Structure formats: structure tokens, C-alpha cells
Short mmCIF file of C-alpha atoms in Angstrom, two decimals:
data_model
loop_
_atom_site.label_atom_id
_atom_site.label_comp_id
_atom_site.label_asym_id
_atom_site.label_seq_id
_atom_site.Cartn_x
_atom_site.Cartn_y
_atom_site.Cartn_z
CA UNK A 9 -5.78 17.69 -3.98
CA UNK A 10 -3.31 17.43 -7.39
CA UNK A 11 -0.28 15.93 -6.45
CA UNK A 12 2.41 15.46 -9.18
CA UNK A 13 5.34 13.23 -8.24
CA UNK A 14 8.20 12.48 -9.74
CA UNK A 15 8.95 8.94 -11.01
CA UNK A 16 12.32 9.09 -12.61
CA UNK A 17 13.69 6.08 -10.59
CA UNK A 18 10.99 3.76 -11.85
CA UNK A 19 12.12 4.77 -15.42
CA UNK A 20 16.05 4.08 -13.91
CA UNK A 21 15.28 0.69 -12.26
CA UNK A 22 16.66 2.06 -9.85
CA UNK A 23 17.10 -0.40 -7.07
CA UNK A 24 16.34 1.10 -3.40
CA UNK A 25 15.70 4.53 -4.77
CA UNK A 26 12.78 2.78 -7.21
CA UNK A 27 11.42 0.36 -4.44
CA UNK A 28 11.08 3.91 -1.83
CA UNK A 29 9.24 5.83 -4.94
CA UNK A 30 6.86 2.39 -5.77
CA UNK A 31 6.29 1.77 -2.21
CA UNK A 32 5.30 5.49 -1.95
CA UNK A 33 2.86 5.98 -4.44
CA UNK A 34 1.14 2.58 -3.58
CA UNK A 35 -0.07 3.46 -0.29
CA UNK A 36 -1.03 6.93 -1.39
CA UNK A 37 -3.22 5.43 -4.02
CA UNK A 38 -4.45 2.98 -1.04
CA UNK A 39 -4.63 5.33 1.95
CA UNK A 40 -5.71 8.44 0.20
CA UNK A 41 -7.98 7.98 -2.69
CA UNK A 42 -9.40 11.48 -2.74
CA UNK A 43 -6.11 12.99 -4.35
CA UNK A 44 -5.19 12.81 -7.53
CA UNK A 45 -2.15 11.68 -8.32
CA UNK A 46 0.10 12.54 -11.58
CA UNK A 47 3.54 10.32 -12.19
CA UNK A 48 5.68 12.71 -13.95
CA UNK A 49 8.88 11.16 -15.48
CA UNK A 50 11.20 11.07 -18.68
CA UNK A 51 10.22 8.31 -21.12
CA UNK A 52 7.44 5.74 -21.72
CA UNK A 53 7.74 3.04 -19.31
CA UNK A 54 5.37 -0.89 -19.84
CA UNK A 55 6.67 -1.67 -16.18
CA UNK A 56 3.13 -2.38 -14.58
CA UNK A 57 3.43 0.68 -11.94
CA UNK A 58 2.33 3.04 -14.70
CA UNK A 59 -0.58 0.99 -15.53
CA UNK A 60 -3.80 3.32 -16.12
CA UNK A 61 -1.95 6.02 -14.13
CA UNK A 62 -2.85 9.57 -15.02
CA UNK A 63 1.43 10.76 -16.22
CA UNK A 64 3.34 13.57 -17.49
CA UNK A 65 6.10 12.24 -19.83
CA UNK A 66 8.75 15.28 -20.28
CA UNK A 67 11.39 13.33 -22.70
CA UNK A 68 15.16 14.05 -22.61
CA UNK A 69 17.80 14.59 -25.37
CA UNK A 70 20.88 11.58 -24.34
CA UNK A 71 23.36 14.63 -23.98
CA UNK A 72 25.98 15.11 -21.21
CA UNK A 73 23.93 16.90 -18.32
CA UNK A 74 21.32 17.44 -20.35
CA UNK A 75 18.88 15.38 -18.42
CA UNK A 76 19.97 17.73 -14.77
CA UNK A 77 19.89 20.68 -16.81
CA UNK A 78 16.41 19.98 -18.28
CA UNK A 79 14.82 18.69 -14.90
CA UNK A 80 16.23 21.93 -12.66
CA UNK A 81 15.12 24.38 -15.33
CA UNK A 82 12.41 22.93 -17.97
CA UNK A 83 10.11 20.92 -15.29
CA UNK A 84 9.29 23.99 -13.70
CA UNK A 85 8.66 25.97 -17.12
CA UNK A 86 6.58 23.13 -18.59
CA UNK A 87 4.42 22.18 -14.84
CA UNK A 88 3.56 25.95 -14.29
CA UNK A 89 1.04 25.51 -16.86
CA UNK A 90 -0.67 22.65 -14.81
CA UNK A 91 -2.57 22.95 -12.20
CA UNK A 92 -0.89 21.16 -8.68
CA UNK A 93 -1.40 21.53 -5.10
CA UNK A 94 1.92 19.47 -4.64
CA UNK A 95 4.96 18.96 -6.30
CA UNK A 96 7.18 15.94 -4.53
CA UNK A 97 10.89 14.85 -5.43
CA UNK A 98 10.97 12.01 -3.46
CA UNK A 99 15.19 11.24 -4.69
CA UNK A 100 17.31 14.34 -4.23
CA UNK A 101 17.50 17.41 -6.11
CA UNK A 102 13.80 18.04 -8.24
CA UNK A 103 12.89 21.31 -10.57
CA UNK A 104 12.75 23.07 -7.90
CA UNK A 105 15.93 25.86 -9.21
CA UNK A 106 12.69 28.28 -10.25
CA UNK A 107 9.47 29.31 -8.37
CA UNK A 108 6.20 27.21 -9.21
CA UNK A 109 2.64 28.15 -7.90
CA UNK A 110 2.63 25.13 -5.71
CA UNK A 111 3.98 23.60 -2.96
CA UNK A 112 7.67 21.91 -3.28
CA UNK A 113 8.50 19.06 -1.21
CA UNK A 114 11.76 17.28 -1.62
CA UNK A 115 13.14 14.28 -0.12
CA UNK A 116 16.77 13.53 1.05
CA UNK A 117 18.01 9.80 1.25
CA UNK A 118 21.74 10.65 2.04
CA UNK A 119 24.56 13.15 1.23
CA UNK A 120 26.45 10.33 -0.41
CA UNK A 121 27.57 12.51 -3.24
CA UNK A 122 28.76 15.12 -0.89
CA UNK A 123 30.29 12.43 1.42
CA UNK A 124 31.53 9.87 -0.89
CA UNK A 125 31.92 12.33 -4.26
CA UNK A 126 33.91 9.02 -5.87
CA UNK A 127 31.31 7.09 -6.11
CA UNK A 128 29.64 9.41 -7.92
CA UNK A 129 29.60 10.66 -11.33
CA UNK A 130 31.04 14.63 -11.09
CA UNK A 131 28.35 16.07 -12.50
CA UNK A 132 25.91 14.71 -9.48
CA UNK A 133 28.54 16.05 -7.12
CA UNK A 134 28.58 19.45 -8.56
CA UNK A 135 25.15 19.26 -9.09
CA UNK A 136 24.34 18.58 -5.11
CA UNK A 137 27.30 21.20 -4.24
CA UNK A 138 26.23 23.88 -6.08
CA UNK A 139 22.30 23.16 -7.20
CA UNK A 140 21.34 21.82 -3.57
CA UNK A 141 21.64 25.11 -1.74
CA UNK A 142 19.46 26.74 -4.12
CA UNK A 143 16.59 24.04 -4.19
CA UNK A 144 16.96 24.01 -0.17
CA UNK A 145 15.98 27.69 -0.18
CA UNK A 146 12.66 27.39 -2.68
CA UNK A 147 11.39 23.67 -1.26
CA UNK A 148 8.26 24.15 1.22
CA UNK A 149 9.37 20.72 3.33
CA UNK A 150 12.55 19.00 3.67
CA UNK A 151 12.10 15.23 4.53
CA UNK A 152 15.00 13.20 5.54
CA UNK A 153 14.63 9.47 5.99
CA UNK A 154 16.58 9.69 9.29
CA UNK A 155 17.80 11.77 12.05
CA UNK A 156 21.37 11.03 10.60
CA UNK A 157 20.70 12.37 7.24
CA UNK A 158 19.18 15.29 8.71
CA UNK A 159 22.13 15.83 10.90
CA UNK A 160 24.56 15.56 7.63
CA UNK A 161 22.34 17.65 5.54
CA UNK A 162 22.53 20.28 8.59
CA UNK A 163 26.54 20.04 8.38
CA UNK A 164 26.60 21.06 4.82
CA UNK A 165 23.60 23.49 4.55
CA UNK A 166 22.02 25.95 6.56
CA UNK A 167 18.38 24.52 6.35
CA UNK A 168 15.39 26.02 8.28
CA UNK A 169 14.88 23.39 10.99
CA UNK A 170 10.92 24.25 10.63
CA UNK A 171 11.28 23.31 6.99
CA UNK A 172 12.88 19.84 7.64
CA UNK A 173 10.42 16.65 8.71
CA UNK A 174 12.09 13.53 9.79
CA UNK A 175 10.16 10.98 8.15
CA UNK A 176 11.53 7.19 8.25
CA UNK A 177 11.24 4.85 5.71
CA UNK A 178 8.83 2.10 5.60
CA UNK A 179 9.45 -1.39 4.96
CA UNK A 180 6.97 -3.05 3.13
CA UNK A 181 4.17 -5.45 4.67
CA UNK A 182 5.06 -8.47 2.46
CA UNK A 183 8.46 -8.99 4.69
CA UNK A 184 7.88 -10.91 7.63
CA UNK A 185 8.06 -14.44 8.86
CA UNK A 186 7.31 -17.09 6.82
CA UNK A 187 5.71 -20.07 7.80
CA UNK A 188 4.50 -21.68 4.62
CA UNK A 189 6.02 -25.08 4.45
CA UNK A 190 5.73 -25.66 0.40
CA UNK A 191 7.05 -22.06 0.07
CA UNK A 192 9.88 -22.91 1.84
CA UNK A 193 10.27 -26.07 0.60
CA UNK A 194 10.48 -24.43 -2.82
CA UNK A 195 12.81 -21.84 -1.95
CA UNK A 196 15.27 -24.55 -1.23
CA UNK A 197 14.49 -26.75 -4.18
CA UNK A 198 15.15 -23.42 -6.32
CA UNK A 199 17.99 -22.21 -5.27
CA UNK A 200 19.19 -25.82 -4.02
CA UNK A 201 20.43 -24.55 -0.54
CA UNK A 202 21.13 -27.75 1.97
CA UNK A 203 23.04 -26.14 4.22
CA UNK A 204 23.49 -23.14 7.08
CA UNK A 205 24.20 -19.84 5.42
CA UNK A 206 25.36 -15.79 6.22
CA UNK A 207 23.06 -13.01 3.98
CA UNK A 208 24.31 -10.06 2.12
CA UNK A 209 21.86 -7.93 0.21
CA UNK A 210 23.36 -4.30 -1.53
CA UNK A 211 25.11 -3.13 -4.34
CA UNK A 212 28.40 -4.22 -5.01
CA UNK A 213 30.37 -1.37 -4.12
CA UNK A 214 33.16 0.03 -2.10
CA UNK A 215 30.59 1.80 0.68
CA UNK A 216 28.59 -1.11 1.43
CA UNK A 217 31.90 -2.62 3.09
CA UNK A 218 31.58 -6.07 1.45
CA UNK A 219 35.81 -6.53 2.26
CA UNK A 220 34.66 -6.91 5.93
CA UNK A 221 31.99 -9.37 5.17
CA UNK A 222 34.46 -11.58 3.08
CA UNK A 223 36.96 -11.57 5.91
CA UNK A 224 34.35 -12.10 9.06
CA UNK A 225 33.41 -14.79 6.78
CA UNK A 226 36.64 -16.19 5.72
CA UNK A 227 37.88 -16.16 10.00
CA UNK A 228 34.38 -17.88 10.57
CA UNK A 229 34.47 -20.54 8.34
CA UNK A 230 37.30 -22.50 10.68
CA UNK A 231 34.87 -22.90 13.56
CA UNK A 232 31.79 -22.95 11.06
CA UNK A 233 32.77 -25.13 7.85
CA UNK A 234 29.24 -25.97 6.66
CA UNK A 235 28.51 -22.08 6.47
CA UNK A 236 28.00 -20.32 2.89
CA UNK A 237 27.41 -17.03 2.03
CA UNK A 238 25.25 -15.64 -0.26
CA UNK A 239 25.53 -11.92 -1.90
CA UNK A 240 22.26 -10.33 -3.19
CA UNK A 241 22.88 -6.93 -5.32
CA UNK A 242 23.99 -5.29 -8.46
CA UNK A 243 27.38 -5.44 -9.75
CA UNK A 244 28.40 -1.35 -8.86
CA UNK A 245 31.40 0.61 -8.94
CA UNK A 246 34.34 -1.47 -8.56
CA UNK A 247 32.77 -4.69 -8.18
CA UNK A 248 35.98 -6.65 -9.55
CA UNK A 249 37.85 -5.77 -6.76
CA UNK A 250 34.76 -7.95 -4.81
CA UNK A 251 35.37 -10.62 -7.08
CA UNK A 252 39.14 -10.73 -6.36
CA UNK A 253 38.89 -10.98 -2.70
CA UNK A 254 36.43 -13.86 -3.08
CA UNK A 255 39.35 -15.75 -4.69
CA UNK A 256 41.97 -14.41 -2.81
CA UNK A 257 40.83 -15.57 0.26
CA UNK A 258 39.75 -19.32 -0.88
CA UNK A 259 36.32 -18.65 0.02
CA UNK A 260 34.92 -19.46 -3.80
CA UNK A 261 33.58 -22.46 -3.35
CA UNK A 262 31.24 -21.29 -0.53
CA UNK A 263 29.83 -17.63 -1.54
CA UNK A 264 27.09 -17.32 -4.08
CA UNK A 265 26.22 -14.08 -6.25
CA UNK A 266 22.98 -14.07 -7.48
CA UNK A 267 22.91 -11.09 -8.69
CA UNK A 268 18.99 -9.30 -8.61
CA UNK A 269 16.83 -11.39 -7.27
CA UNK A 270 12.91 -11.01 -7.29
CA UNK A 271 11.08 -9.46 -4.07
CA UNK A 272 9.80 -12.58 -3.08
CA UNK A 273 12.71 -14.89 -2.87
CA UNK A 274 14.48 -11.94 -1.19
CA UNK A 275 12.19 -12.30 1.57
CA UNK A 276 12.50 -15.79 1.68
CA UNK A 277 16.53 -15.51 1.91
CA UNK A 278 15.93 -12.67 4.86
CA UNK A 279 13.69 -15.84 6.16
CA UNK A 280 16.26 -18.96 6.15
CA UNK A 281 19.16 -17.48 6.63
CA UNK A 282 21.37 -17.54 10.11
CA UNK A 283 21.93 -14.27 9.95
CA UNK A 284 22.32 -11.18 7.33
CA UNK A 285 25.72 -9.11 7.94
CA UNK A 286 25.40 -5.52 7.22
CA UNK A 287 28.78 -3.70 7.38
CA UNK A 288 28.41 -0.60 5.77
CA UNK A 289 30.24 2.68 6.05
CA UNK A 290 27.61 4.96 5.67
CA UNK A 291 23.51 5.08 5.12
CA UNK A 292 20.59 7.04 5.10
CA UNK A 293 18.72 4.82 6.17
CA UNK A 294 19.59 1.37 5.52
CA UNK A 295 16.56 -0.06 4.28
CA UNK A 296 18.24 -3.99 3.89
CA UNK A 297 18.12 -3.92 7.82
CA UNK A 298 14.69 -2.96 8.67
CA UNK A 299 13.61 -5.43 5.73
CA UNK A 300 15.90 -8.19 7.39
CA UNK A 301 14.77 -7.66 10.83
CA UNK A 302 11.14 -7.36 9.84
CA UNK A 303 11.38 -11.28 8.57
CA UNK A 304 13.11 -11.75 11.94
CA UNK A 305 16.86 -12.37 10.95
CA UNK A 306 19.27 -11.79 13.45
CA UNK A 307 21.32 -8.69 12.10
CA UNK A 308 24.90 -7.78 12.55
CA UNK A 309 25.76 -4.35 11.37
CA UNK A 310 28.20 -1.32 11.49
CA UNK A 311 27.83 1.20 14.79
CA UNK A 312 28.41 4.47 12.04
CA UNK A 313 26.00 6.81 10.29
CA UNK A 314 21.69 6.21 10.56
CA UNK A 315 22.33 2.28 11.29
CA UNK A 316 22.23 2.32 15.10
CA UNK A 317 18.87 4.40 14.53
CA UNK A 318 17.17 2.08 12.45
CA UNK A 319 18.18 -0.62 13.73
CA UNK A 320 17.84 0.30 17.73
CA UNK A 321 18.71 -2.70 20.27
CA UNK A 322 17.37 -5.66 17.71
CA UNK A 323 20.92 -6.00 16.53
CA UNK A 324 24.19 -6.46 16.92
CA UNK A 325 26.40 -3.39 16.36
CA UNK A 326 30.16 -3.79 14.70
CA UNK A 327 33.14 -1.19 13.82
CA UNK A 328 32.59 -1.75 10.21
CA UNK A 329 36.39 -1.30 9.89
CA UNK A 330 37.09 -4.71 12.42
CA UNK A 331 36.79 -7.54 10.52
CA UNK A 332 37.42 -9.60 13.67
CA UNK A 333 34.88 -7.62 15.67
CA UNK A 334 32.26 -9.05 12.88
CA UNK A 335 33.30 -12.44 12.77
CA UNK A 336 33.03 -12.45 16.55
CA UNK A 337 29.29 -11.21 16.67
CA UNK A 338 28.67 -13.76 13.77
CA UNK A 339 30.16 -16.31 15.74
CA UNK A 340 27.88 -15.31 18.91
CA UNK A 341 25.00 -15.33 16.97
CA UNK A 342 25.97 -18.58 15.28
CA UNK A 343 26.57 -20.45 18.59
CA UNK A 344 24.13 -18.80 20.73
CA UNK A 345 20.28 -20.37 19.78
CA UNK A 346 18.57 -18.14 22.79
CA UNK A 347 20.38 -14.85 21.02
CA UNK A 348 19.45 -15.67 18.05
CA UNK A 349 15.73 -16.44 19.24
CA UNK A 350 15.94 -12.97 20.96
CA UNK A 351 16.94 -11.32 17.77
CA UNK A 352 14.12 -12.57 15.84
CA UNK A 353 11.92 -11.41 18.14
CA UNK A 354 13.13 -8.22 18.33
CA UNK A 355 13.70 -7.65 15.05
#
């Protein structure tokens, strides 16, 4: 079986988005070495995932929409004339706007630029408002990475429910426990951490709630003094207004931004740390959780959108709007050694 899948977010560096399509085509390489797989994307790429991959590189003019226009309407146009079994998007809206002679399968993270349209730029909203509807009705199979996605997908578009397939995401193998003292002892050398400390990992952005964090972790620090924070992710949209609040509230001294961090000292953070605090207002899935709890770190995140789903009764569930009602679970997970215990192993 020909499979062609498209690898745009690799090209992007895209950060969750890029890990999901990696992650993907690694264990179909591993598990199911009778297909043949074809990475079809928008520019030459050295990064290592492309290495001796068979690829179709369709380049794109740097012109406003030029890139949507192209993949909706020239993908299809230019792939007809290969032979595939299988076409997937595995991020949103693929070339699916015109009829190929294969199957379609597309893949839907969140409705974020439906839900959120601020966040994103207006041509992705427009394109997801208008192009969606008309990709929904050509795709073969609809996979959402949740129930909850499905369930917002459903609220916007009428969707055959025999098309859609809830498939979650996977986290992969590489995070769990760690028990390897030099690694460890390296970790801490590196990143010279002597002391107790709260995890955030996402983008620095409005939806991932970081406000709450900074306050649950400003209100904590007067029964926890020792405790720092440290804040894993991308500067996004509106990151100064992160910044400020850092300052504001006096906290500077004890929160660290370290910006992108390689996969293996991210697992190593999930590993140490007392607990990772995950208040945000919505998600498709919320991979940071699943990764967190796989290491076994307690977890303390919001009760809204796919979070309660993925993260079932290993965690501890907030009103991402309550600062109080965060520093509160923080401080029971802080105090409490048999809770935390309990969360590890349930994570």
C-alpha cells in the first residue's frame, strides 16, 4: 500500500503539531514495513526525519495565502498523477477541496481557529470557516484526537458520525521514569537546579492560561518559599504580557524561561519536578499531560475541554479561571507525600 502523507509541520518546526506528524510516521515505518510511505511537503528540509525518505517536494511562492491556496487546489492537481492508496493530512485542512483517486483521511487536533479566531491569523479562520465544510464532505475518515474535539467539530459541522474515528494521541515511549543516577545528576549540574520546583511546558500564549499559573504560584510561595518555577515553551502571541506579570507580581527571581528545550531534558524536568501545573482554557488533546503523567508527575490541570479525558482520575482537576483553586491543589500536592506517591503511580 502507497501512502503519501503530508509533512508540512516538520518543514514549520512546528512544535506539538511536528512532534504528532514525527511520532506518526516513525511507528508506521516500524510497525508496518510493507507500505510505502511518501513525505510530501513544501521545501527541502536537512532535519534528519527526511533522511533517505522516498518525498514529494511541491514548493510555494512567499505570497499572502498563496501557500492555502496552492495546498487546497494544486496538491490535488499535481498527486492525481501519482499513484496512492492513501492520502493523510494529519494537521487540519489538506488538498482535499477537489476529488483524487484515493482515499482522503484528515486529522483534527482542535477547532482553535473556530474557537479562539484571535489567536489566529484571519486567513486560517476563514480558511477553517469556509474551506473546512467542503474538505469534511470529500475526506474518507475523520480522526479526532479526542472525544472533545469530536464533540466541537460536531457543533460546527454536520459530519457523518460513520466517517469520524476517535483516535487518541500517543505519547512517546522515551517518557517515563527515570532512574539513572548520572543522568540525573547531570540534569541538575546543567541546568543548576538545587531546589524544589512547579513545571510549565506550552507556548506562551493567552489560551494556555499561564496568568493562573503565575498567581497559584505567587499565593504558594508564602507557605512554600524554596519553590521555583520553571516555564518550558515558545514565546507566542502576546507573550509580553507573560513577562509583565512575572514582574508585577515579584515572582522574578524564582521563575525560569528556558525557552525550547531538547526532548530529553524535557523528560527529565517532567521527572524532578514536584509537580507540572496545566491550566489551560481549551485543548484537543493536551499532549504536555499525558507526557507529564507518563514520567509520573503529579498533574494539576483545568476541569474544561478534552483535559478531564486525557487525563482521567491521575490528576487533579482545577477551574482554570480560580487562581486560588490551583494554588490550593498545588499546595495539597506539595504537602501531601502519599498523594503525590498516588499520582505518580497513576499517572
Amino acid at each position: 500500500m502507497k501512502i503519501g502523507i503530508i509533512t508540512d509541520a516538520i518543514d514549520d518546526n512546528a512544535a506539538g503539531m511536528g512532534t504528532y506528524v514525527r511520532n506518526l510516521c516513525d511507528n508506521l515505518k516500524k510497525n508496518y514495513t510493507s507500505h510505502d510511505l511518501v513525505y510530501i511537503h513544501y521545501k527541502k528540509n536537512k532535519d534528519t526525519f527526511y533522511h533517505g525518505a522516498h518525498e514529494i517536494i511541491i514548493p510555494f511562492r512567499s505570497l499572502p495565502l498563496k501557500r492555502e491556496i496552492r495546498k487546497v487546489y494544486d496538491f490535488p492537481h499535481i498527486l492525481r498523477h501519482r499513484h496512492f492508496d492513501i492520502i493523510h493530512e494529519p494537521v487540519q485542512i489538506g488538498p482535499f477541496f477537489l476529488q483524487g483517486p484515493y482515499k482522503k483521511v484528515l486529522t483534527i487536533h482542535d477547532l482553535t481557529p473556530l474557537l479562539f479566531p484571535l489567536t489566529h491569523k484571519f486567513s486560517t479562520h476563514l480558511h477553517h470557516r469556509y474551506g473546512l465544510p467542503r474538505v469534511l464532505r470529500r475526506v474518507d475518515r475523520v480522526i479526532c484526537v479526542s472525544e472533545s474535539t469530536k464533540k466541537d467539530l460536531l457543533s460546527f459541522f454536520p459530519v457523518d458520525l460513520k466517517k469520524i474515528k476517535v483516535i487518541y494521541n500517543g505519547v512517546d515511549p522515551s517518557f517515563a521514569p527515570i532512574k539513572d543516577k548520572y543522568r540525573i545528576q547531570k540534569f541538575h549540574h546543567d541546568f543548576q537546579i538545587d531546589f524544589p520546583y512547579l513545571l510549565f511546558v506550552g507556548t506562551l500564549e493567552p489560551r494556555k492560561n499561564l496568568v493562573t499559573v503565575l498567581d497559584a504560584f505567587s499565593m504558594i510561595r508564602k507557605k512554600h518559599s524554596d519553590l521555583r518555577l520553571f516555564i518550558v515553551g515558545r514565546k507566542g502571541w502576546k507573550y509580553h504580557a507573560i513577562y509583565d506579570k512575572i514582574y508585577n507580581l515579584g515572582i522574578a527571581k524564582h521563575t525560569i524561561l528556558t525557552g525550547m528545550i531538547p526532548e530529553e531534558d524535557l523528560i527529565m524536568f517532567f521527572n524532578r519536578a514536584e509537580a507540572f501545573i496545566y491550566p489551560s482554557l481549551y485543548e484537543g488533546f493536551g499532549l504536555p499531560v499525558a507526557e507529564a503523567m507518563r514520567c509520573g508527575c503529579p498533574v494539576i490541570t483545568s476541569s474544561i475541554s478534552s483535559l478531564p479525558e486525557v487525563a482521567g482520575d491521575a490528576a487533579l482537576l482545577v477551574n482554570p479561571y480560580d487562581p486560588r483553586e490551583a494554588a490550593a491543589a498545588l499546595d495539597r500536592v506539595l504537602s501531601d507525600s502519599k498523594l503525590r506517591s498516588e499520582m505518580r503511580e497513576k499517572g
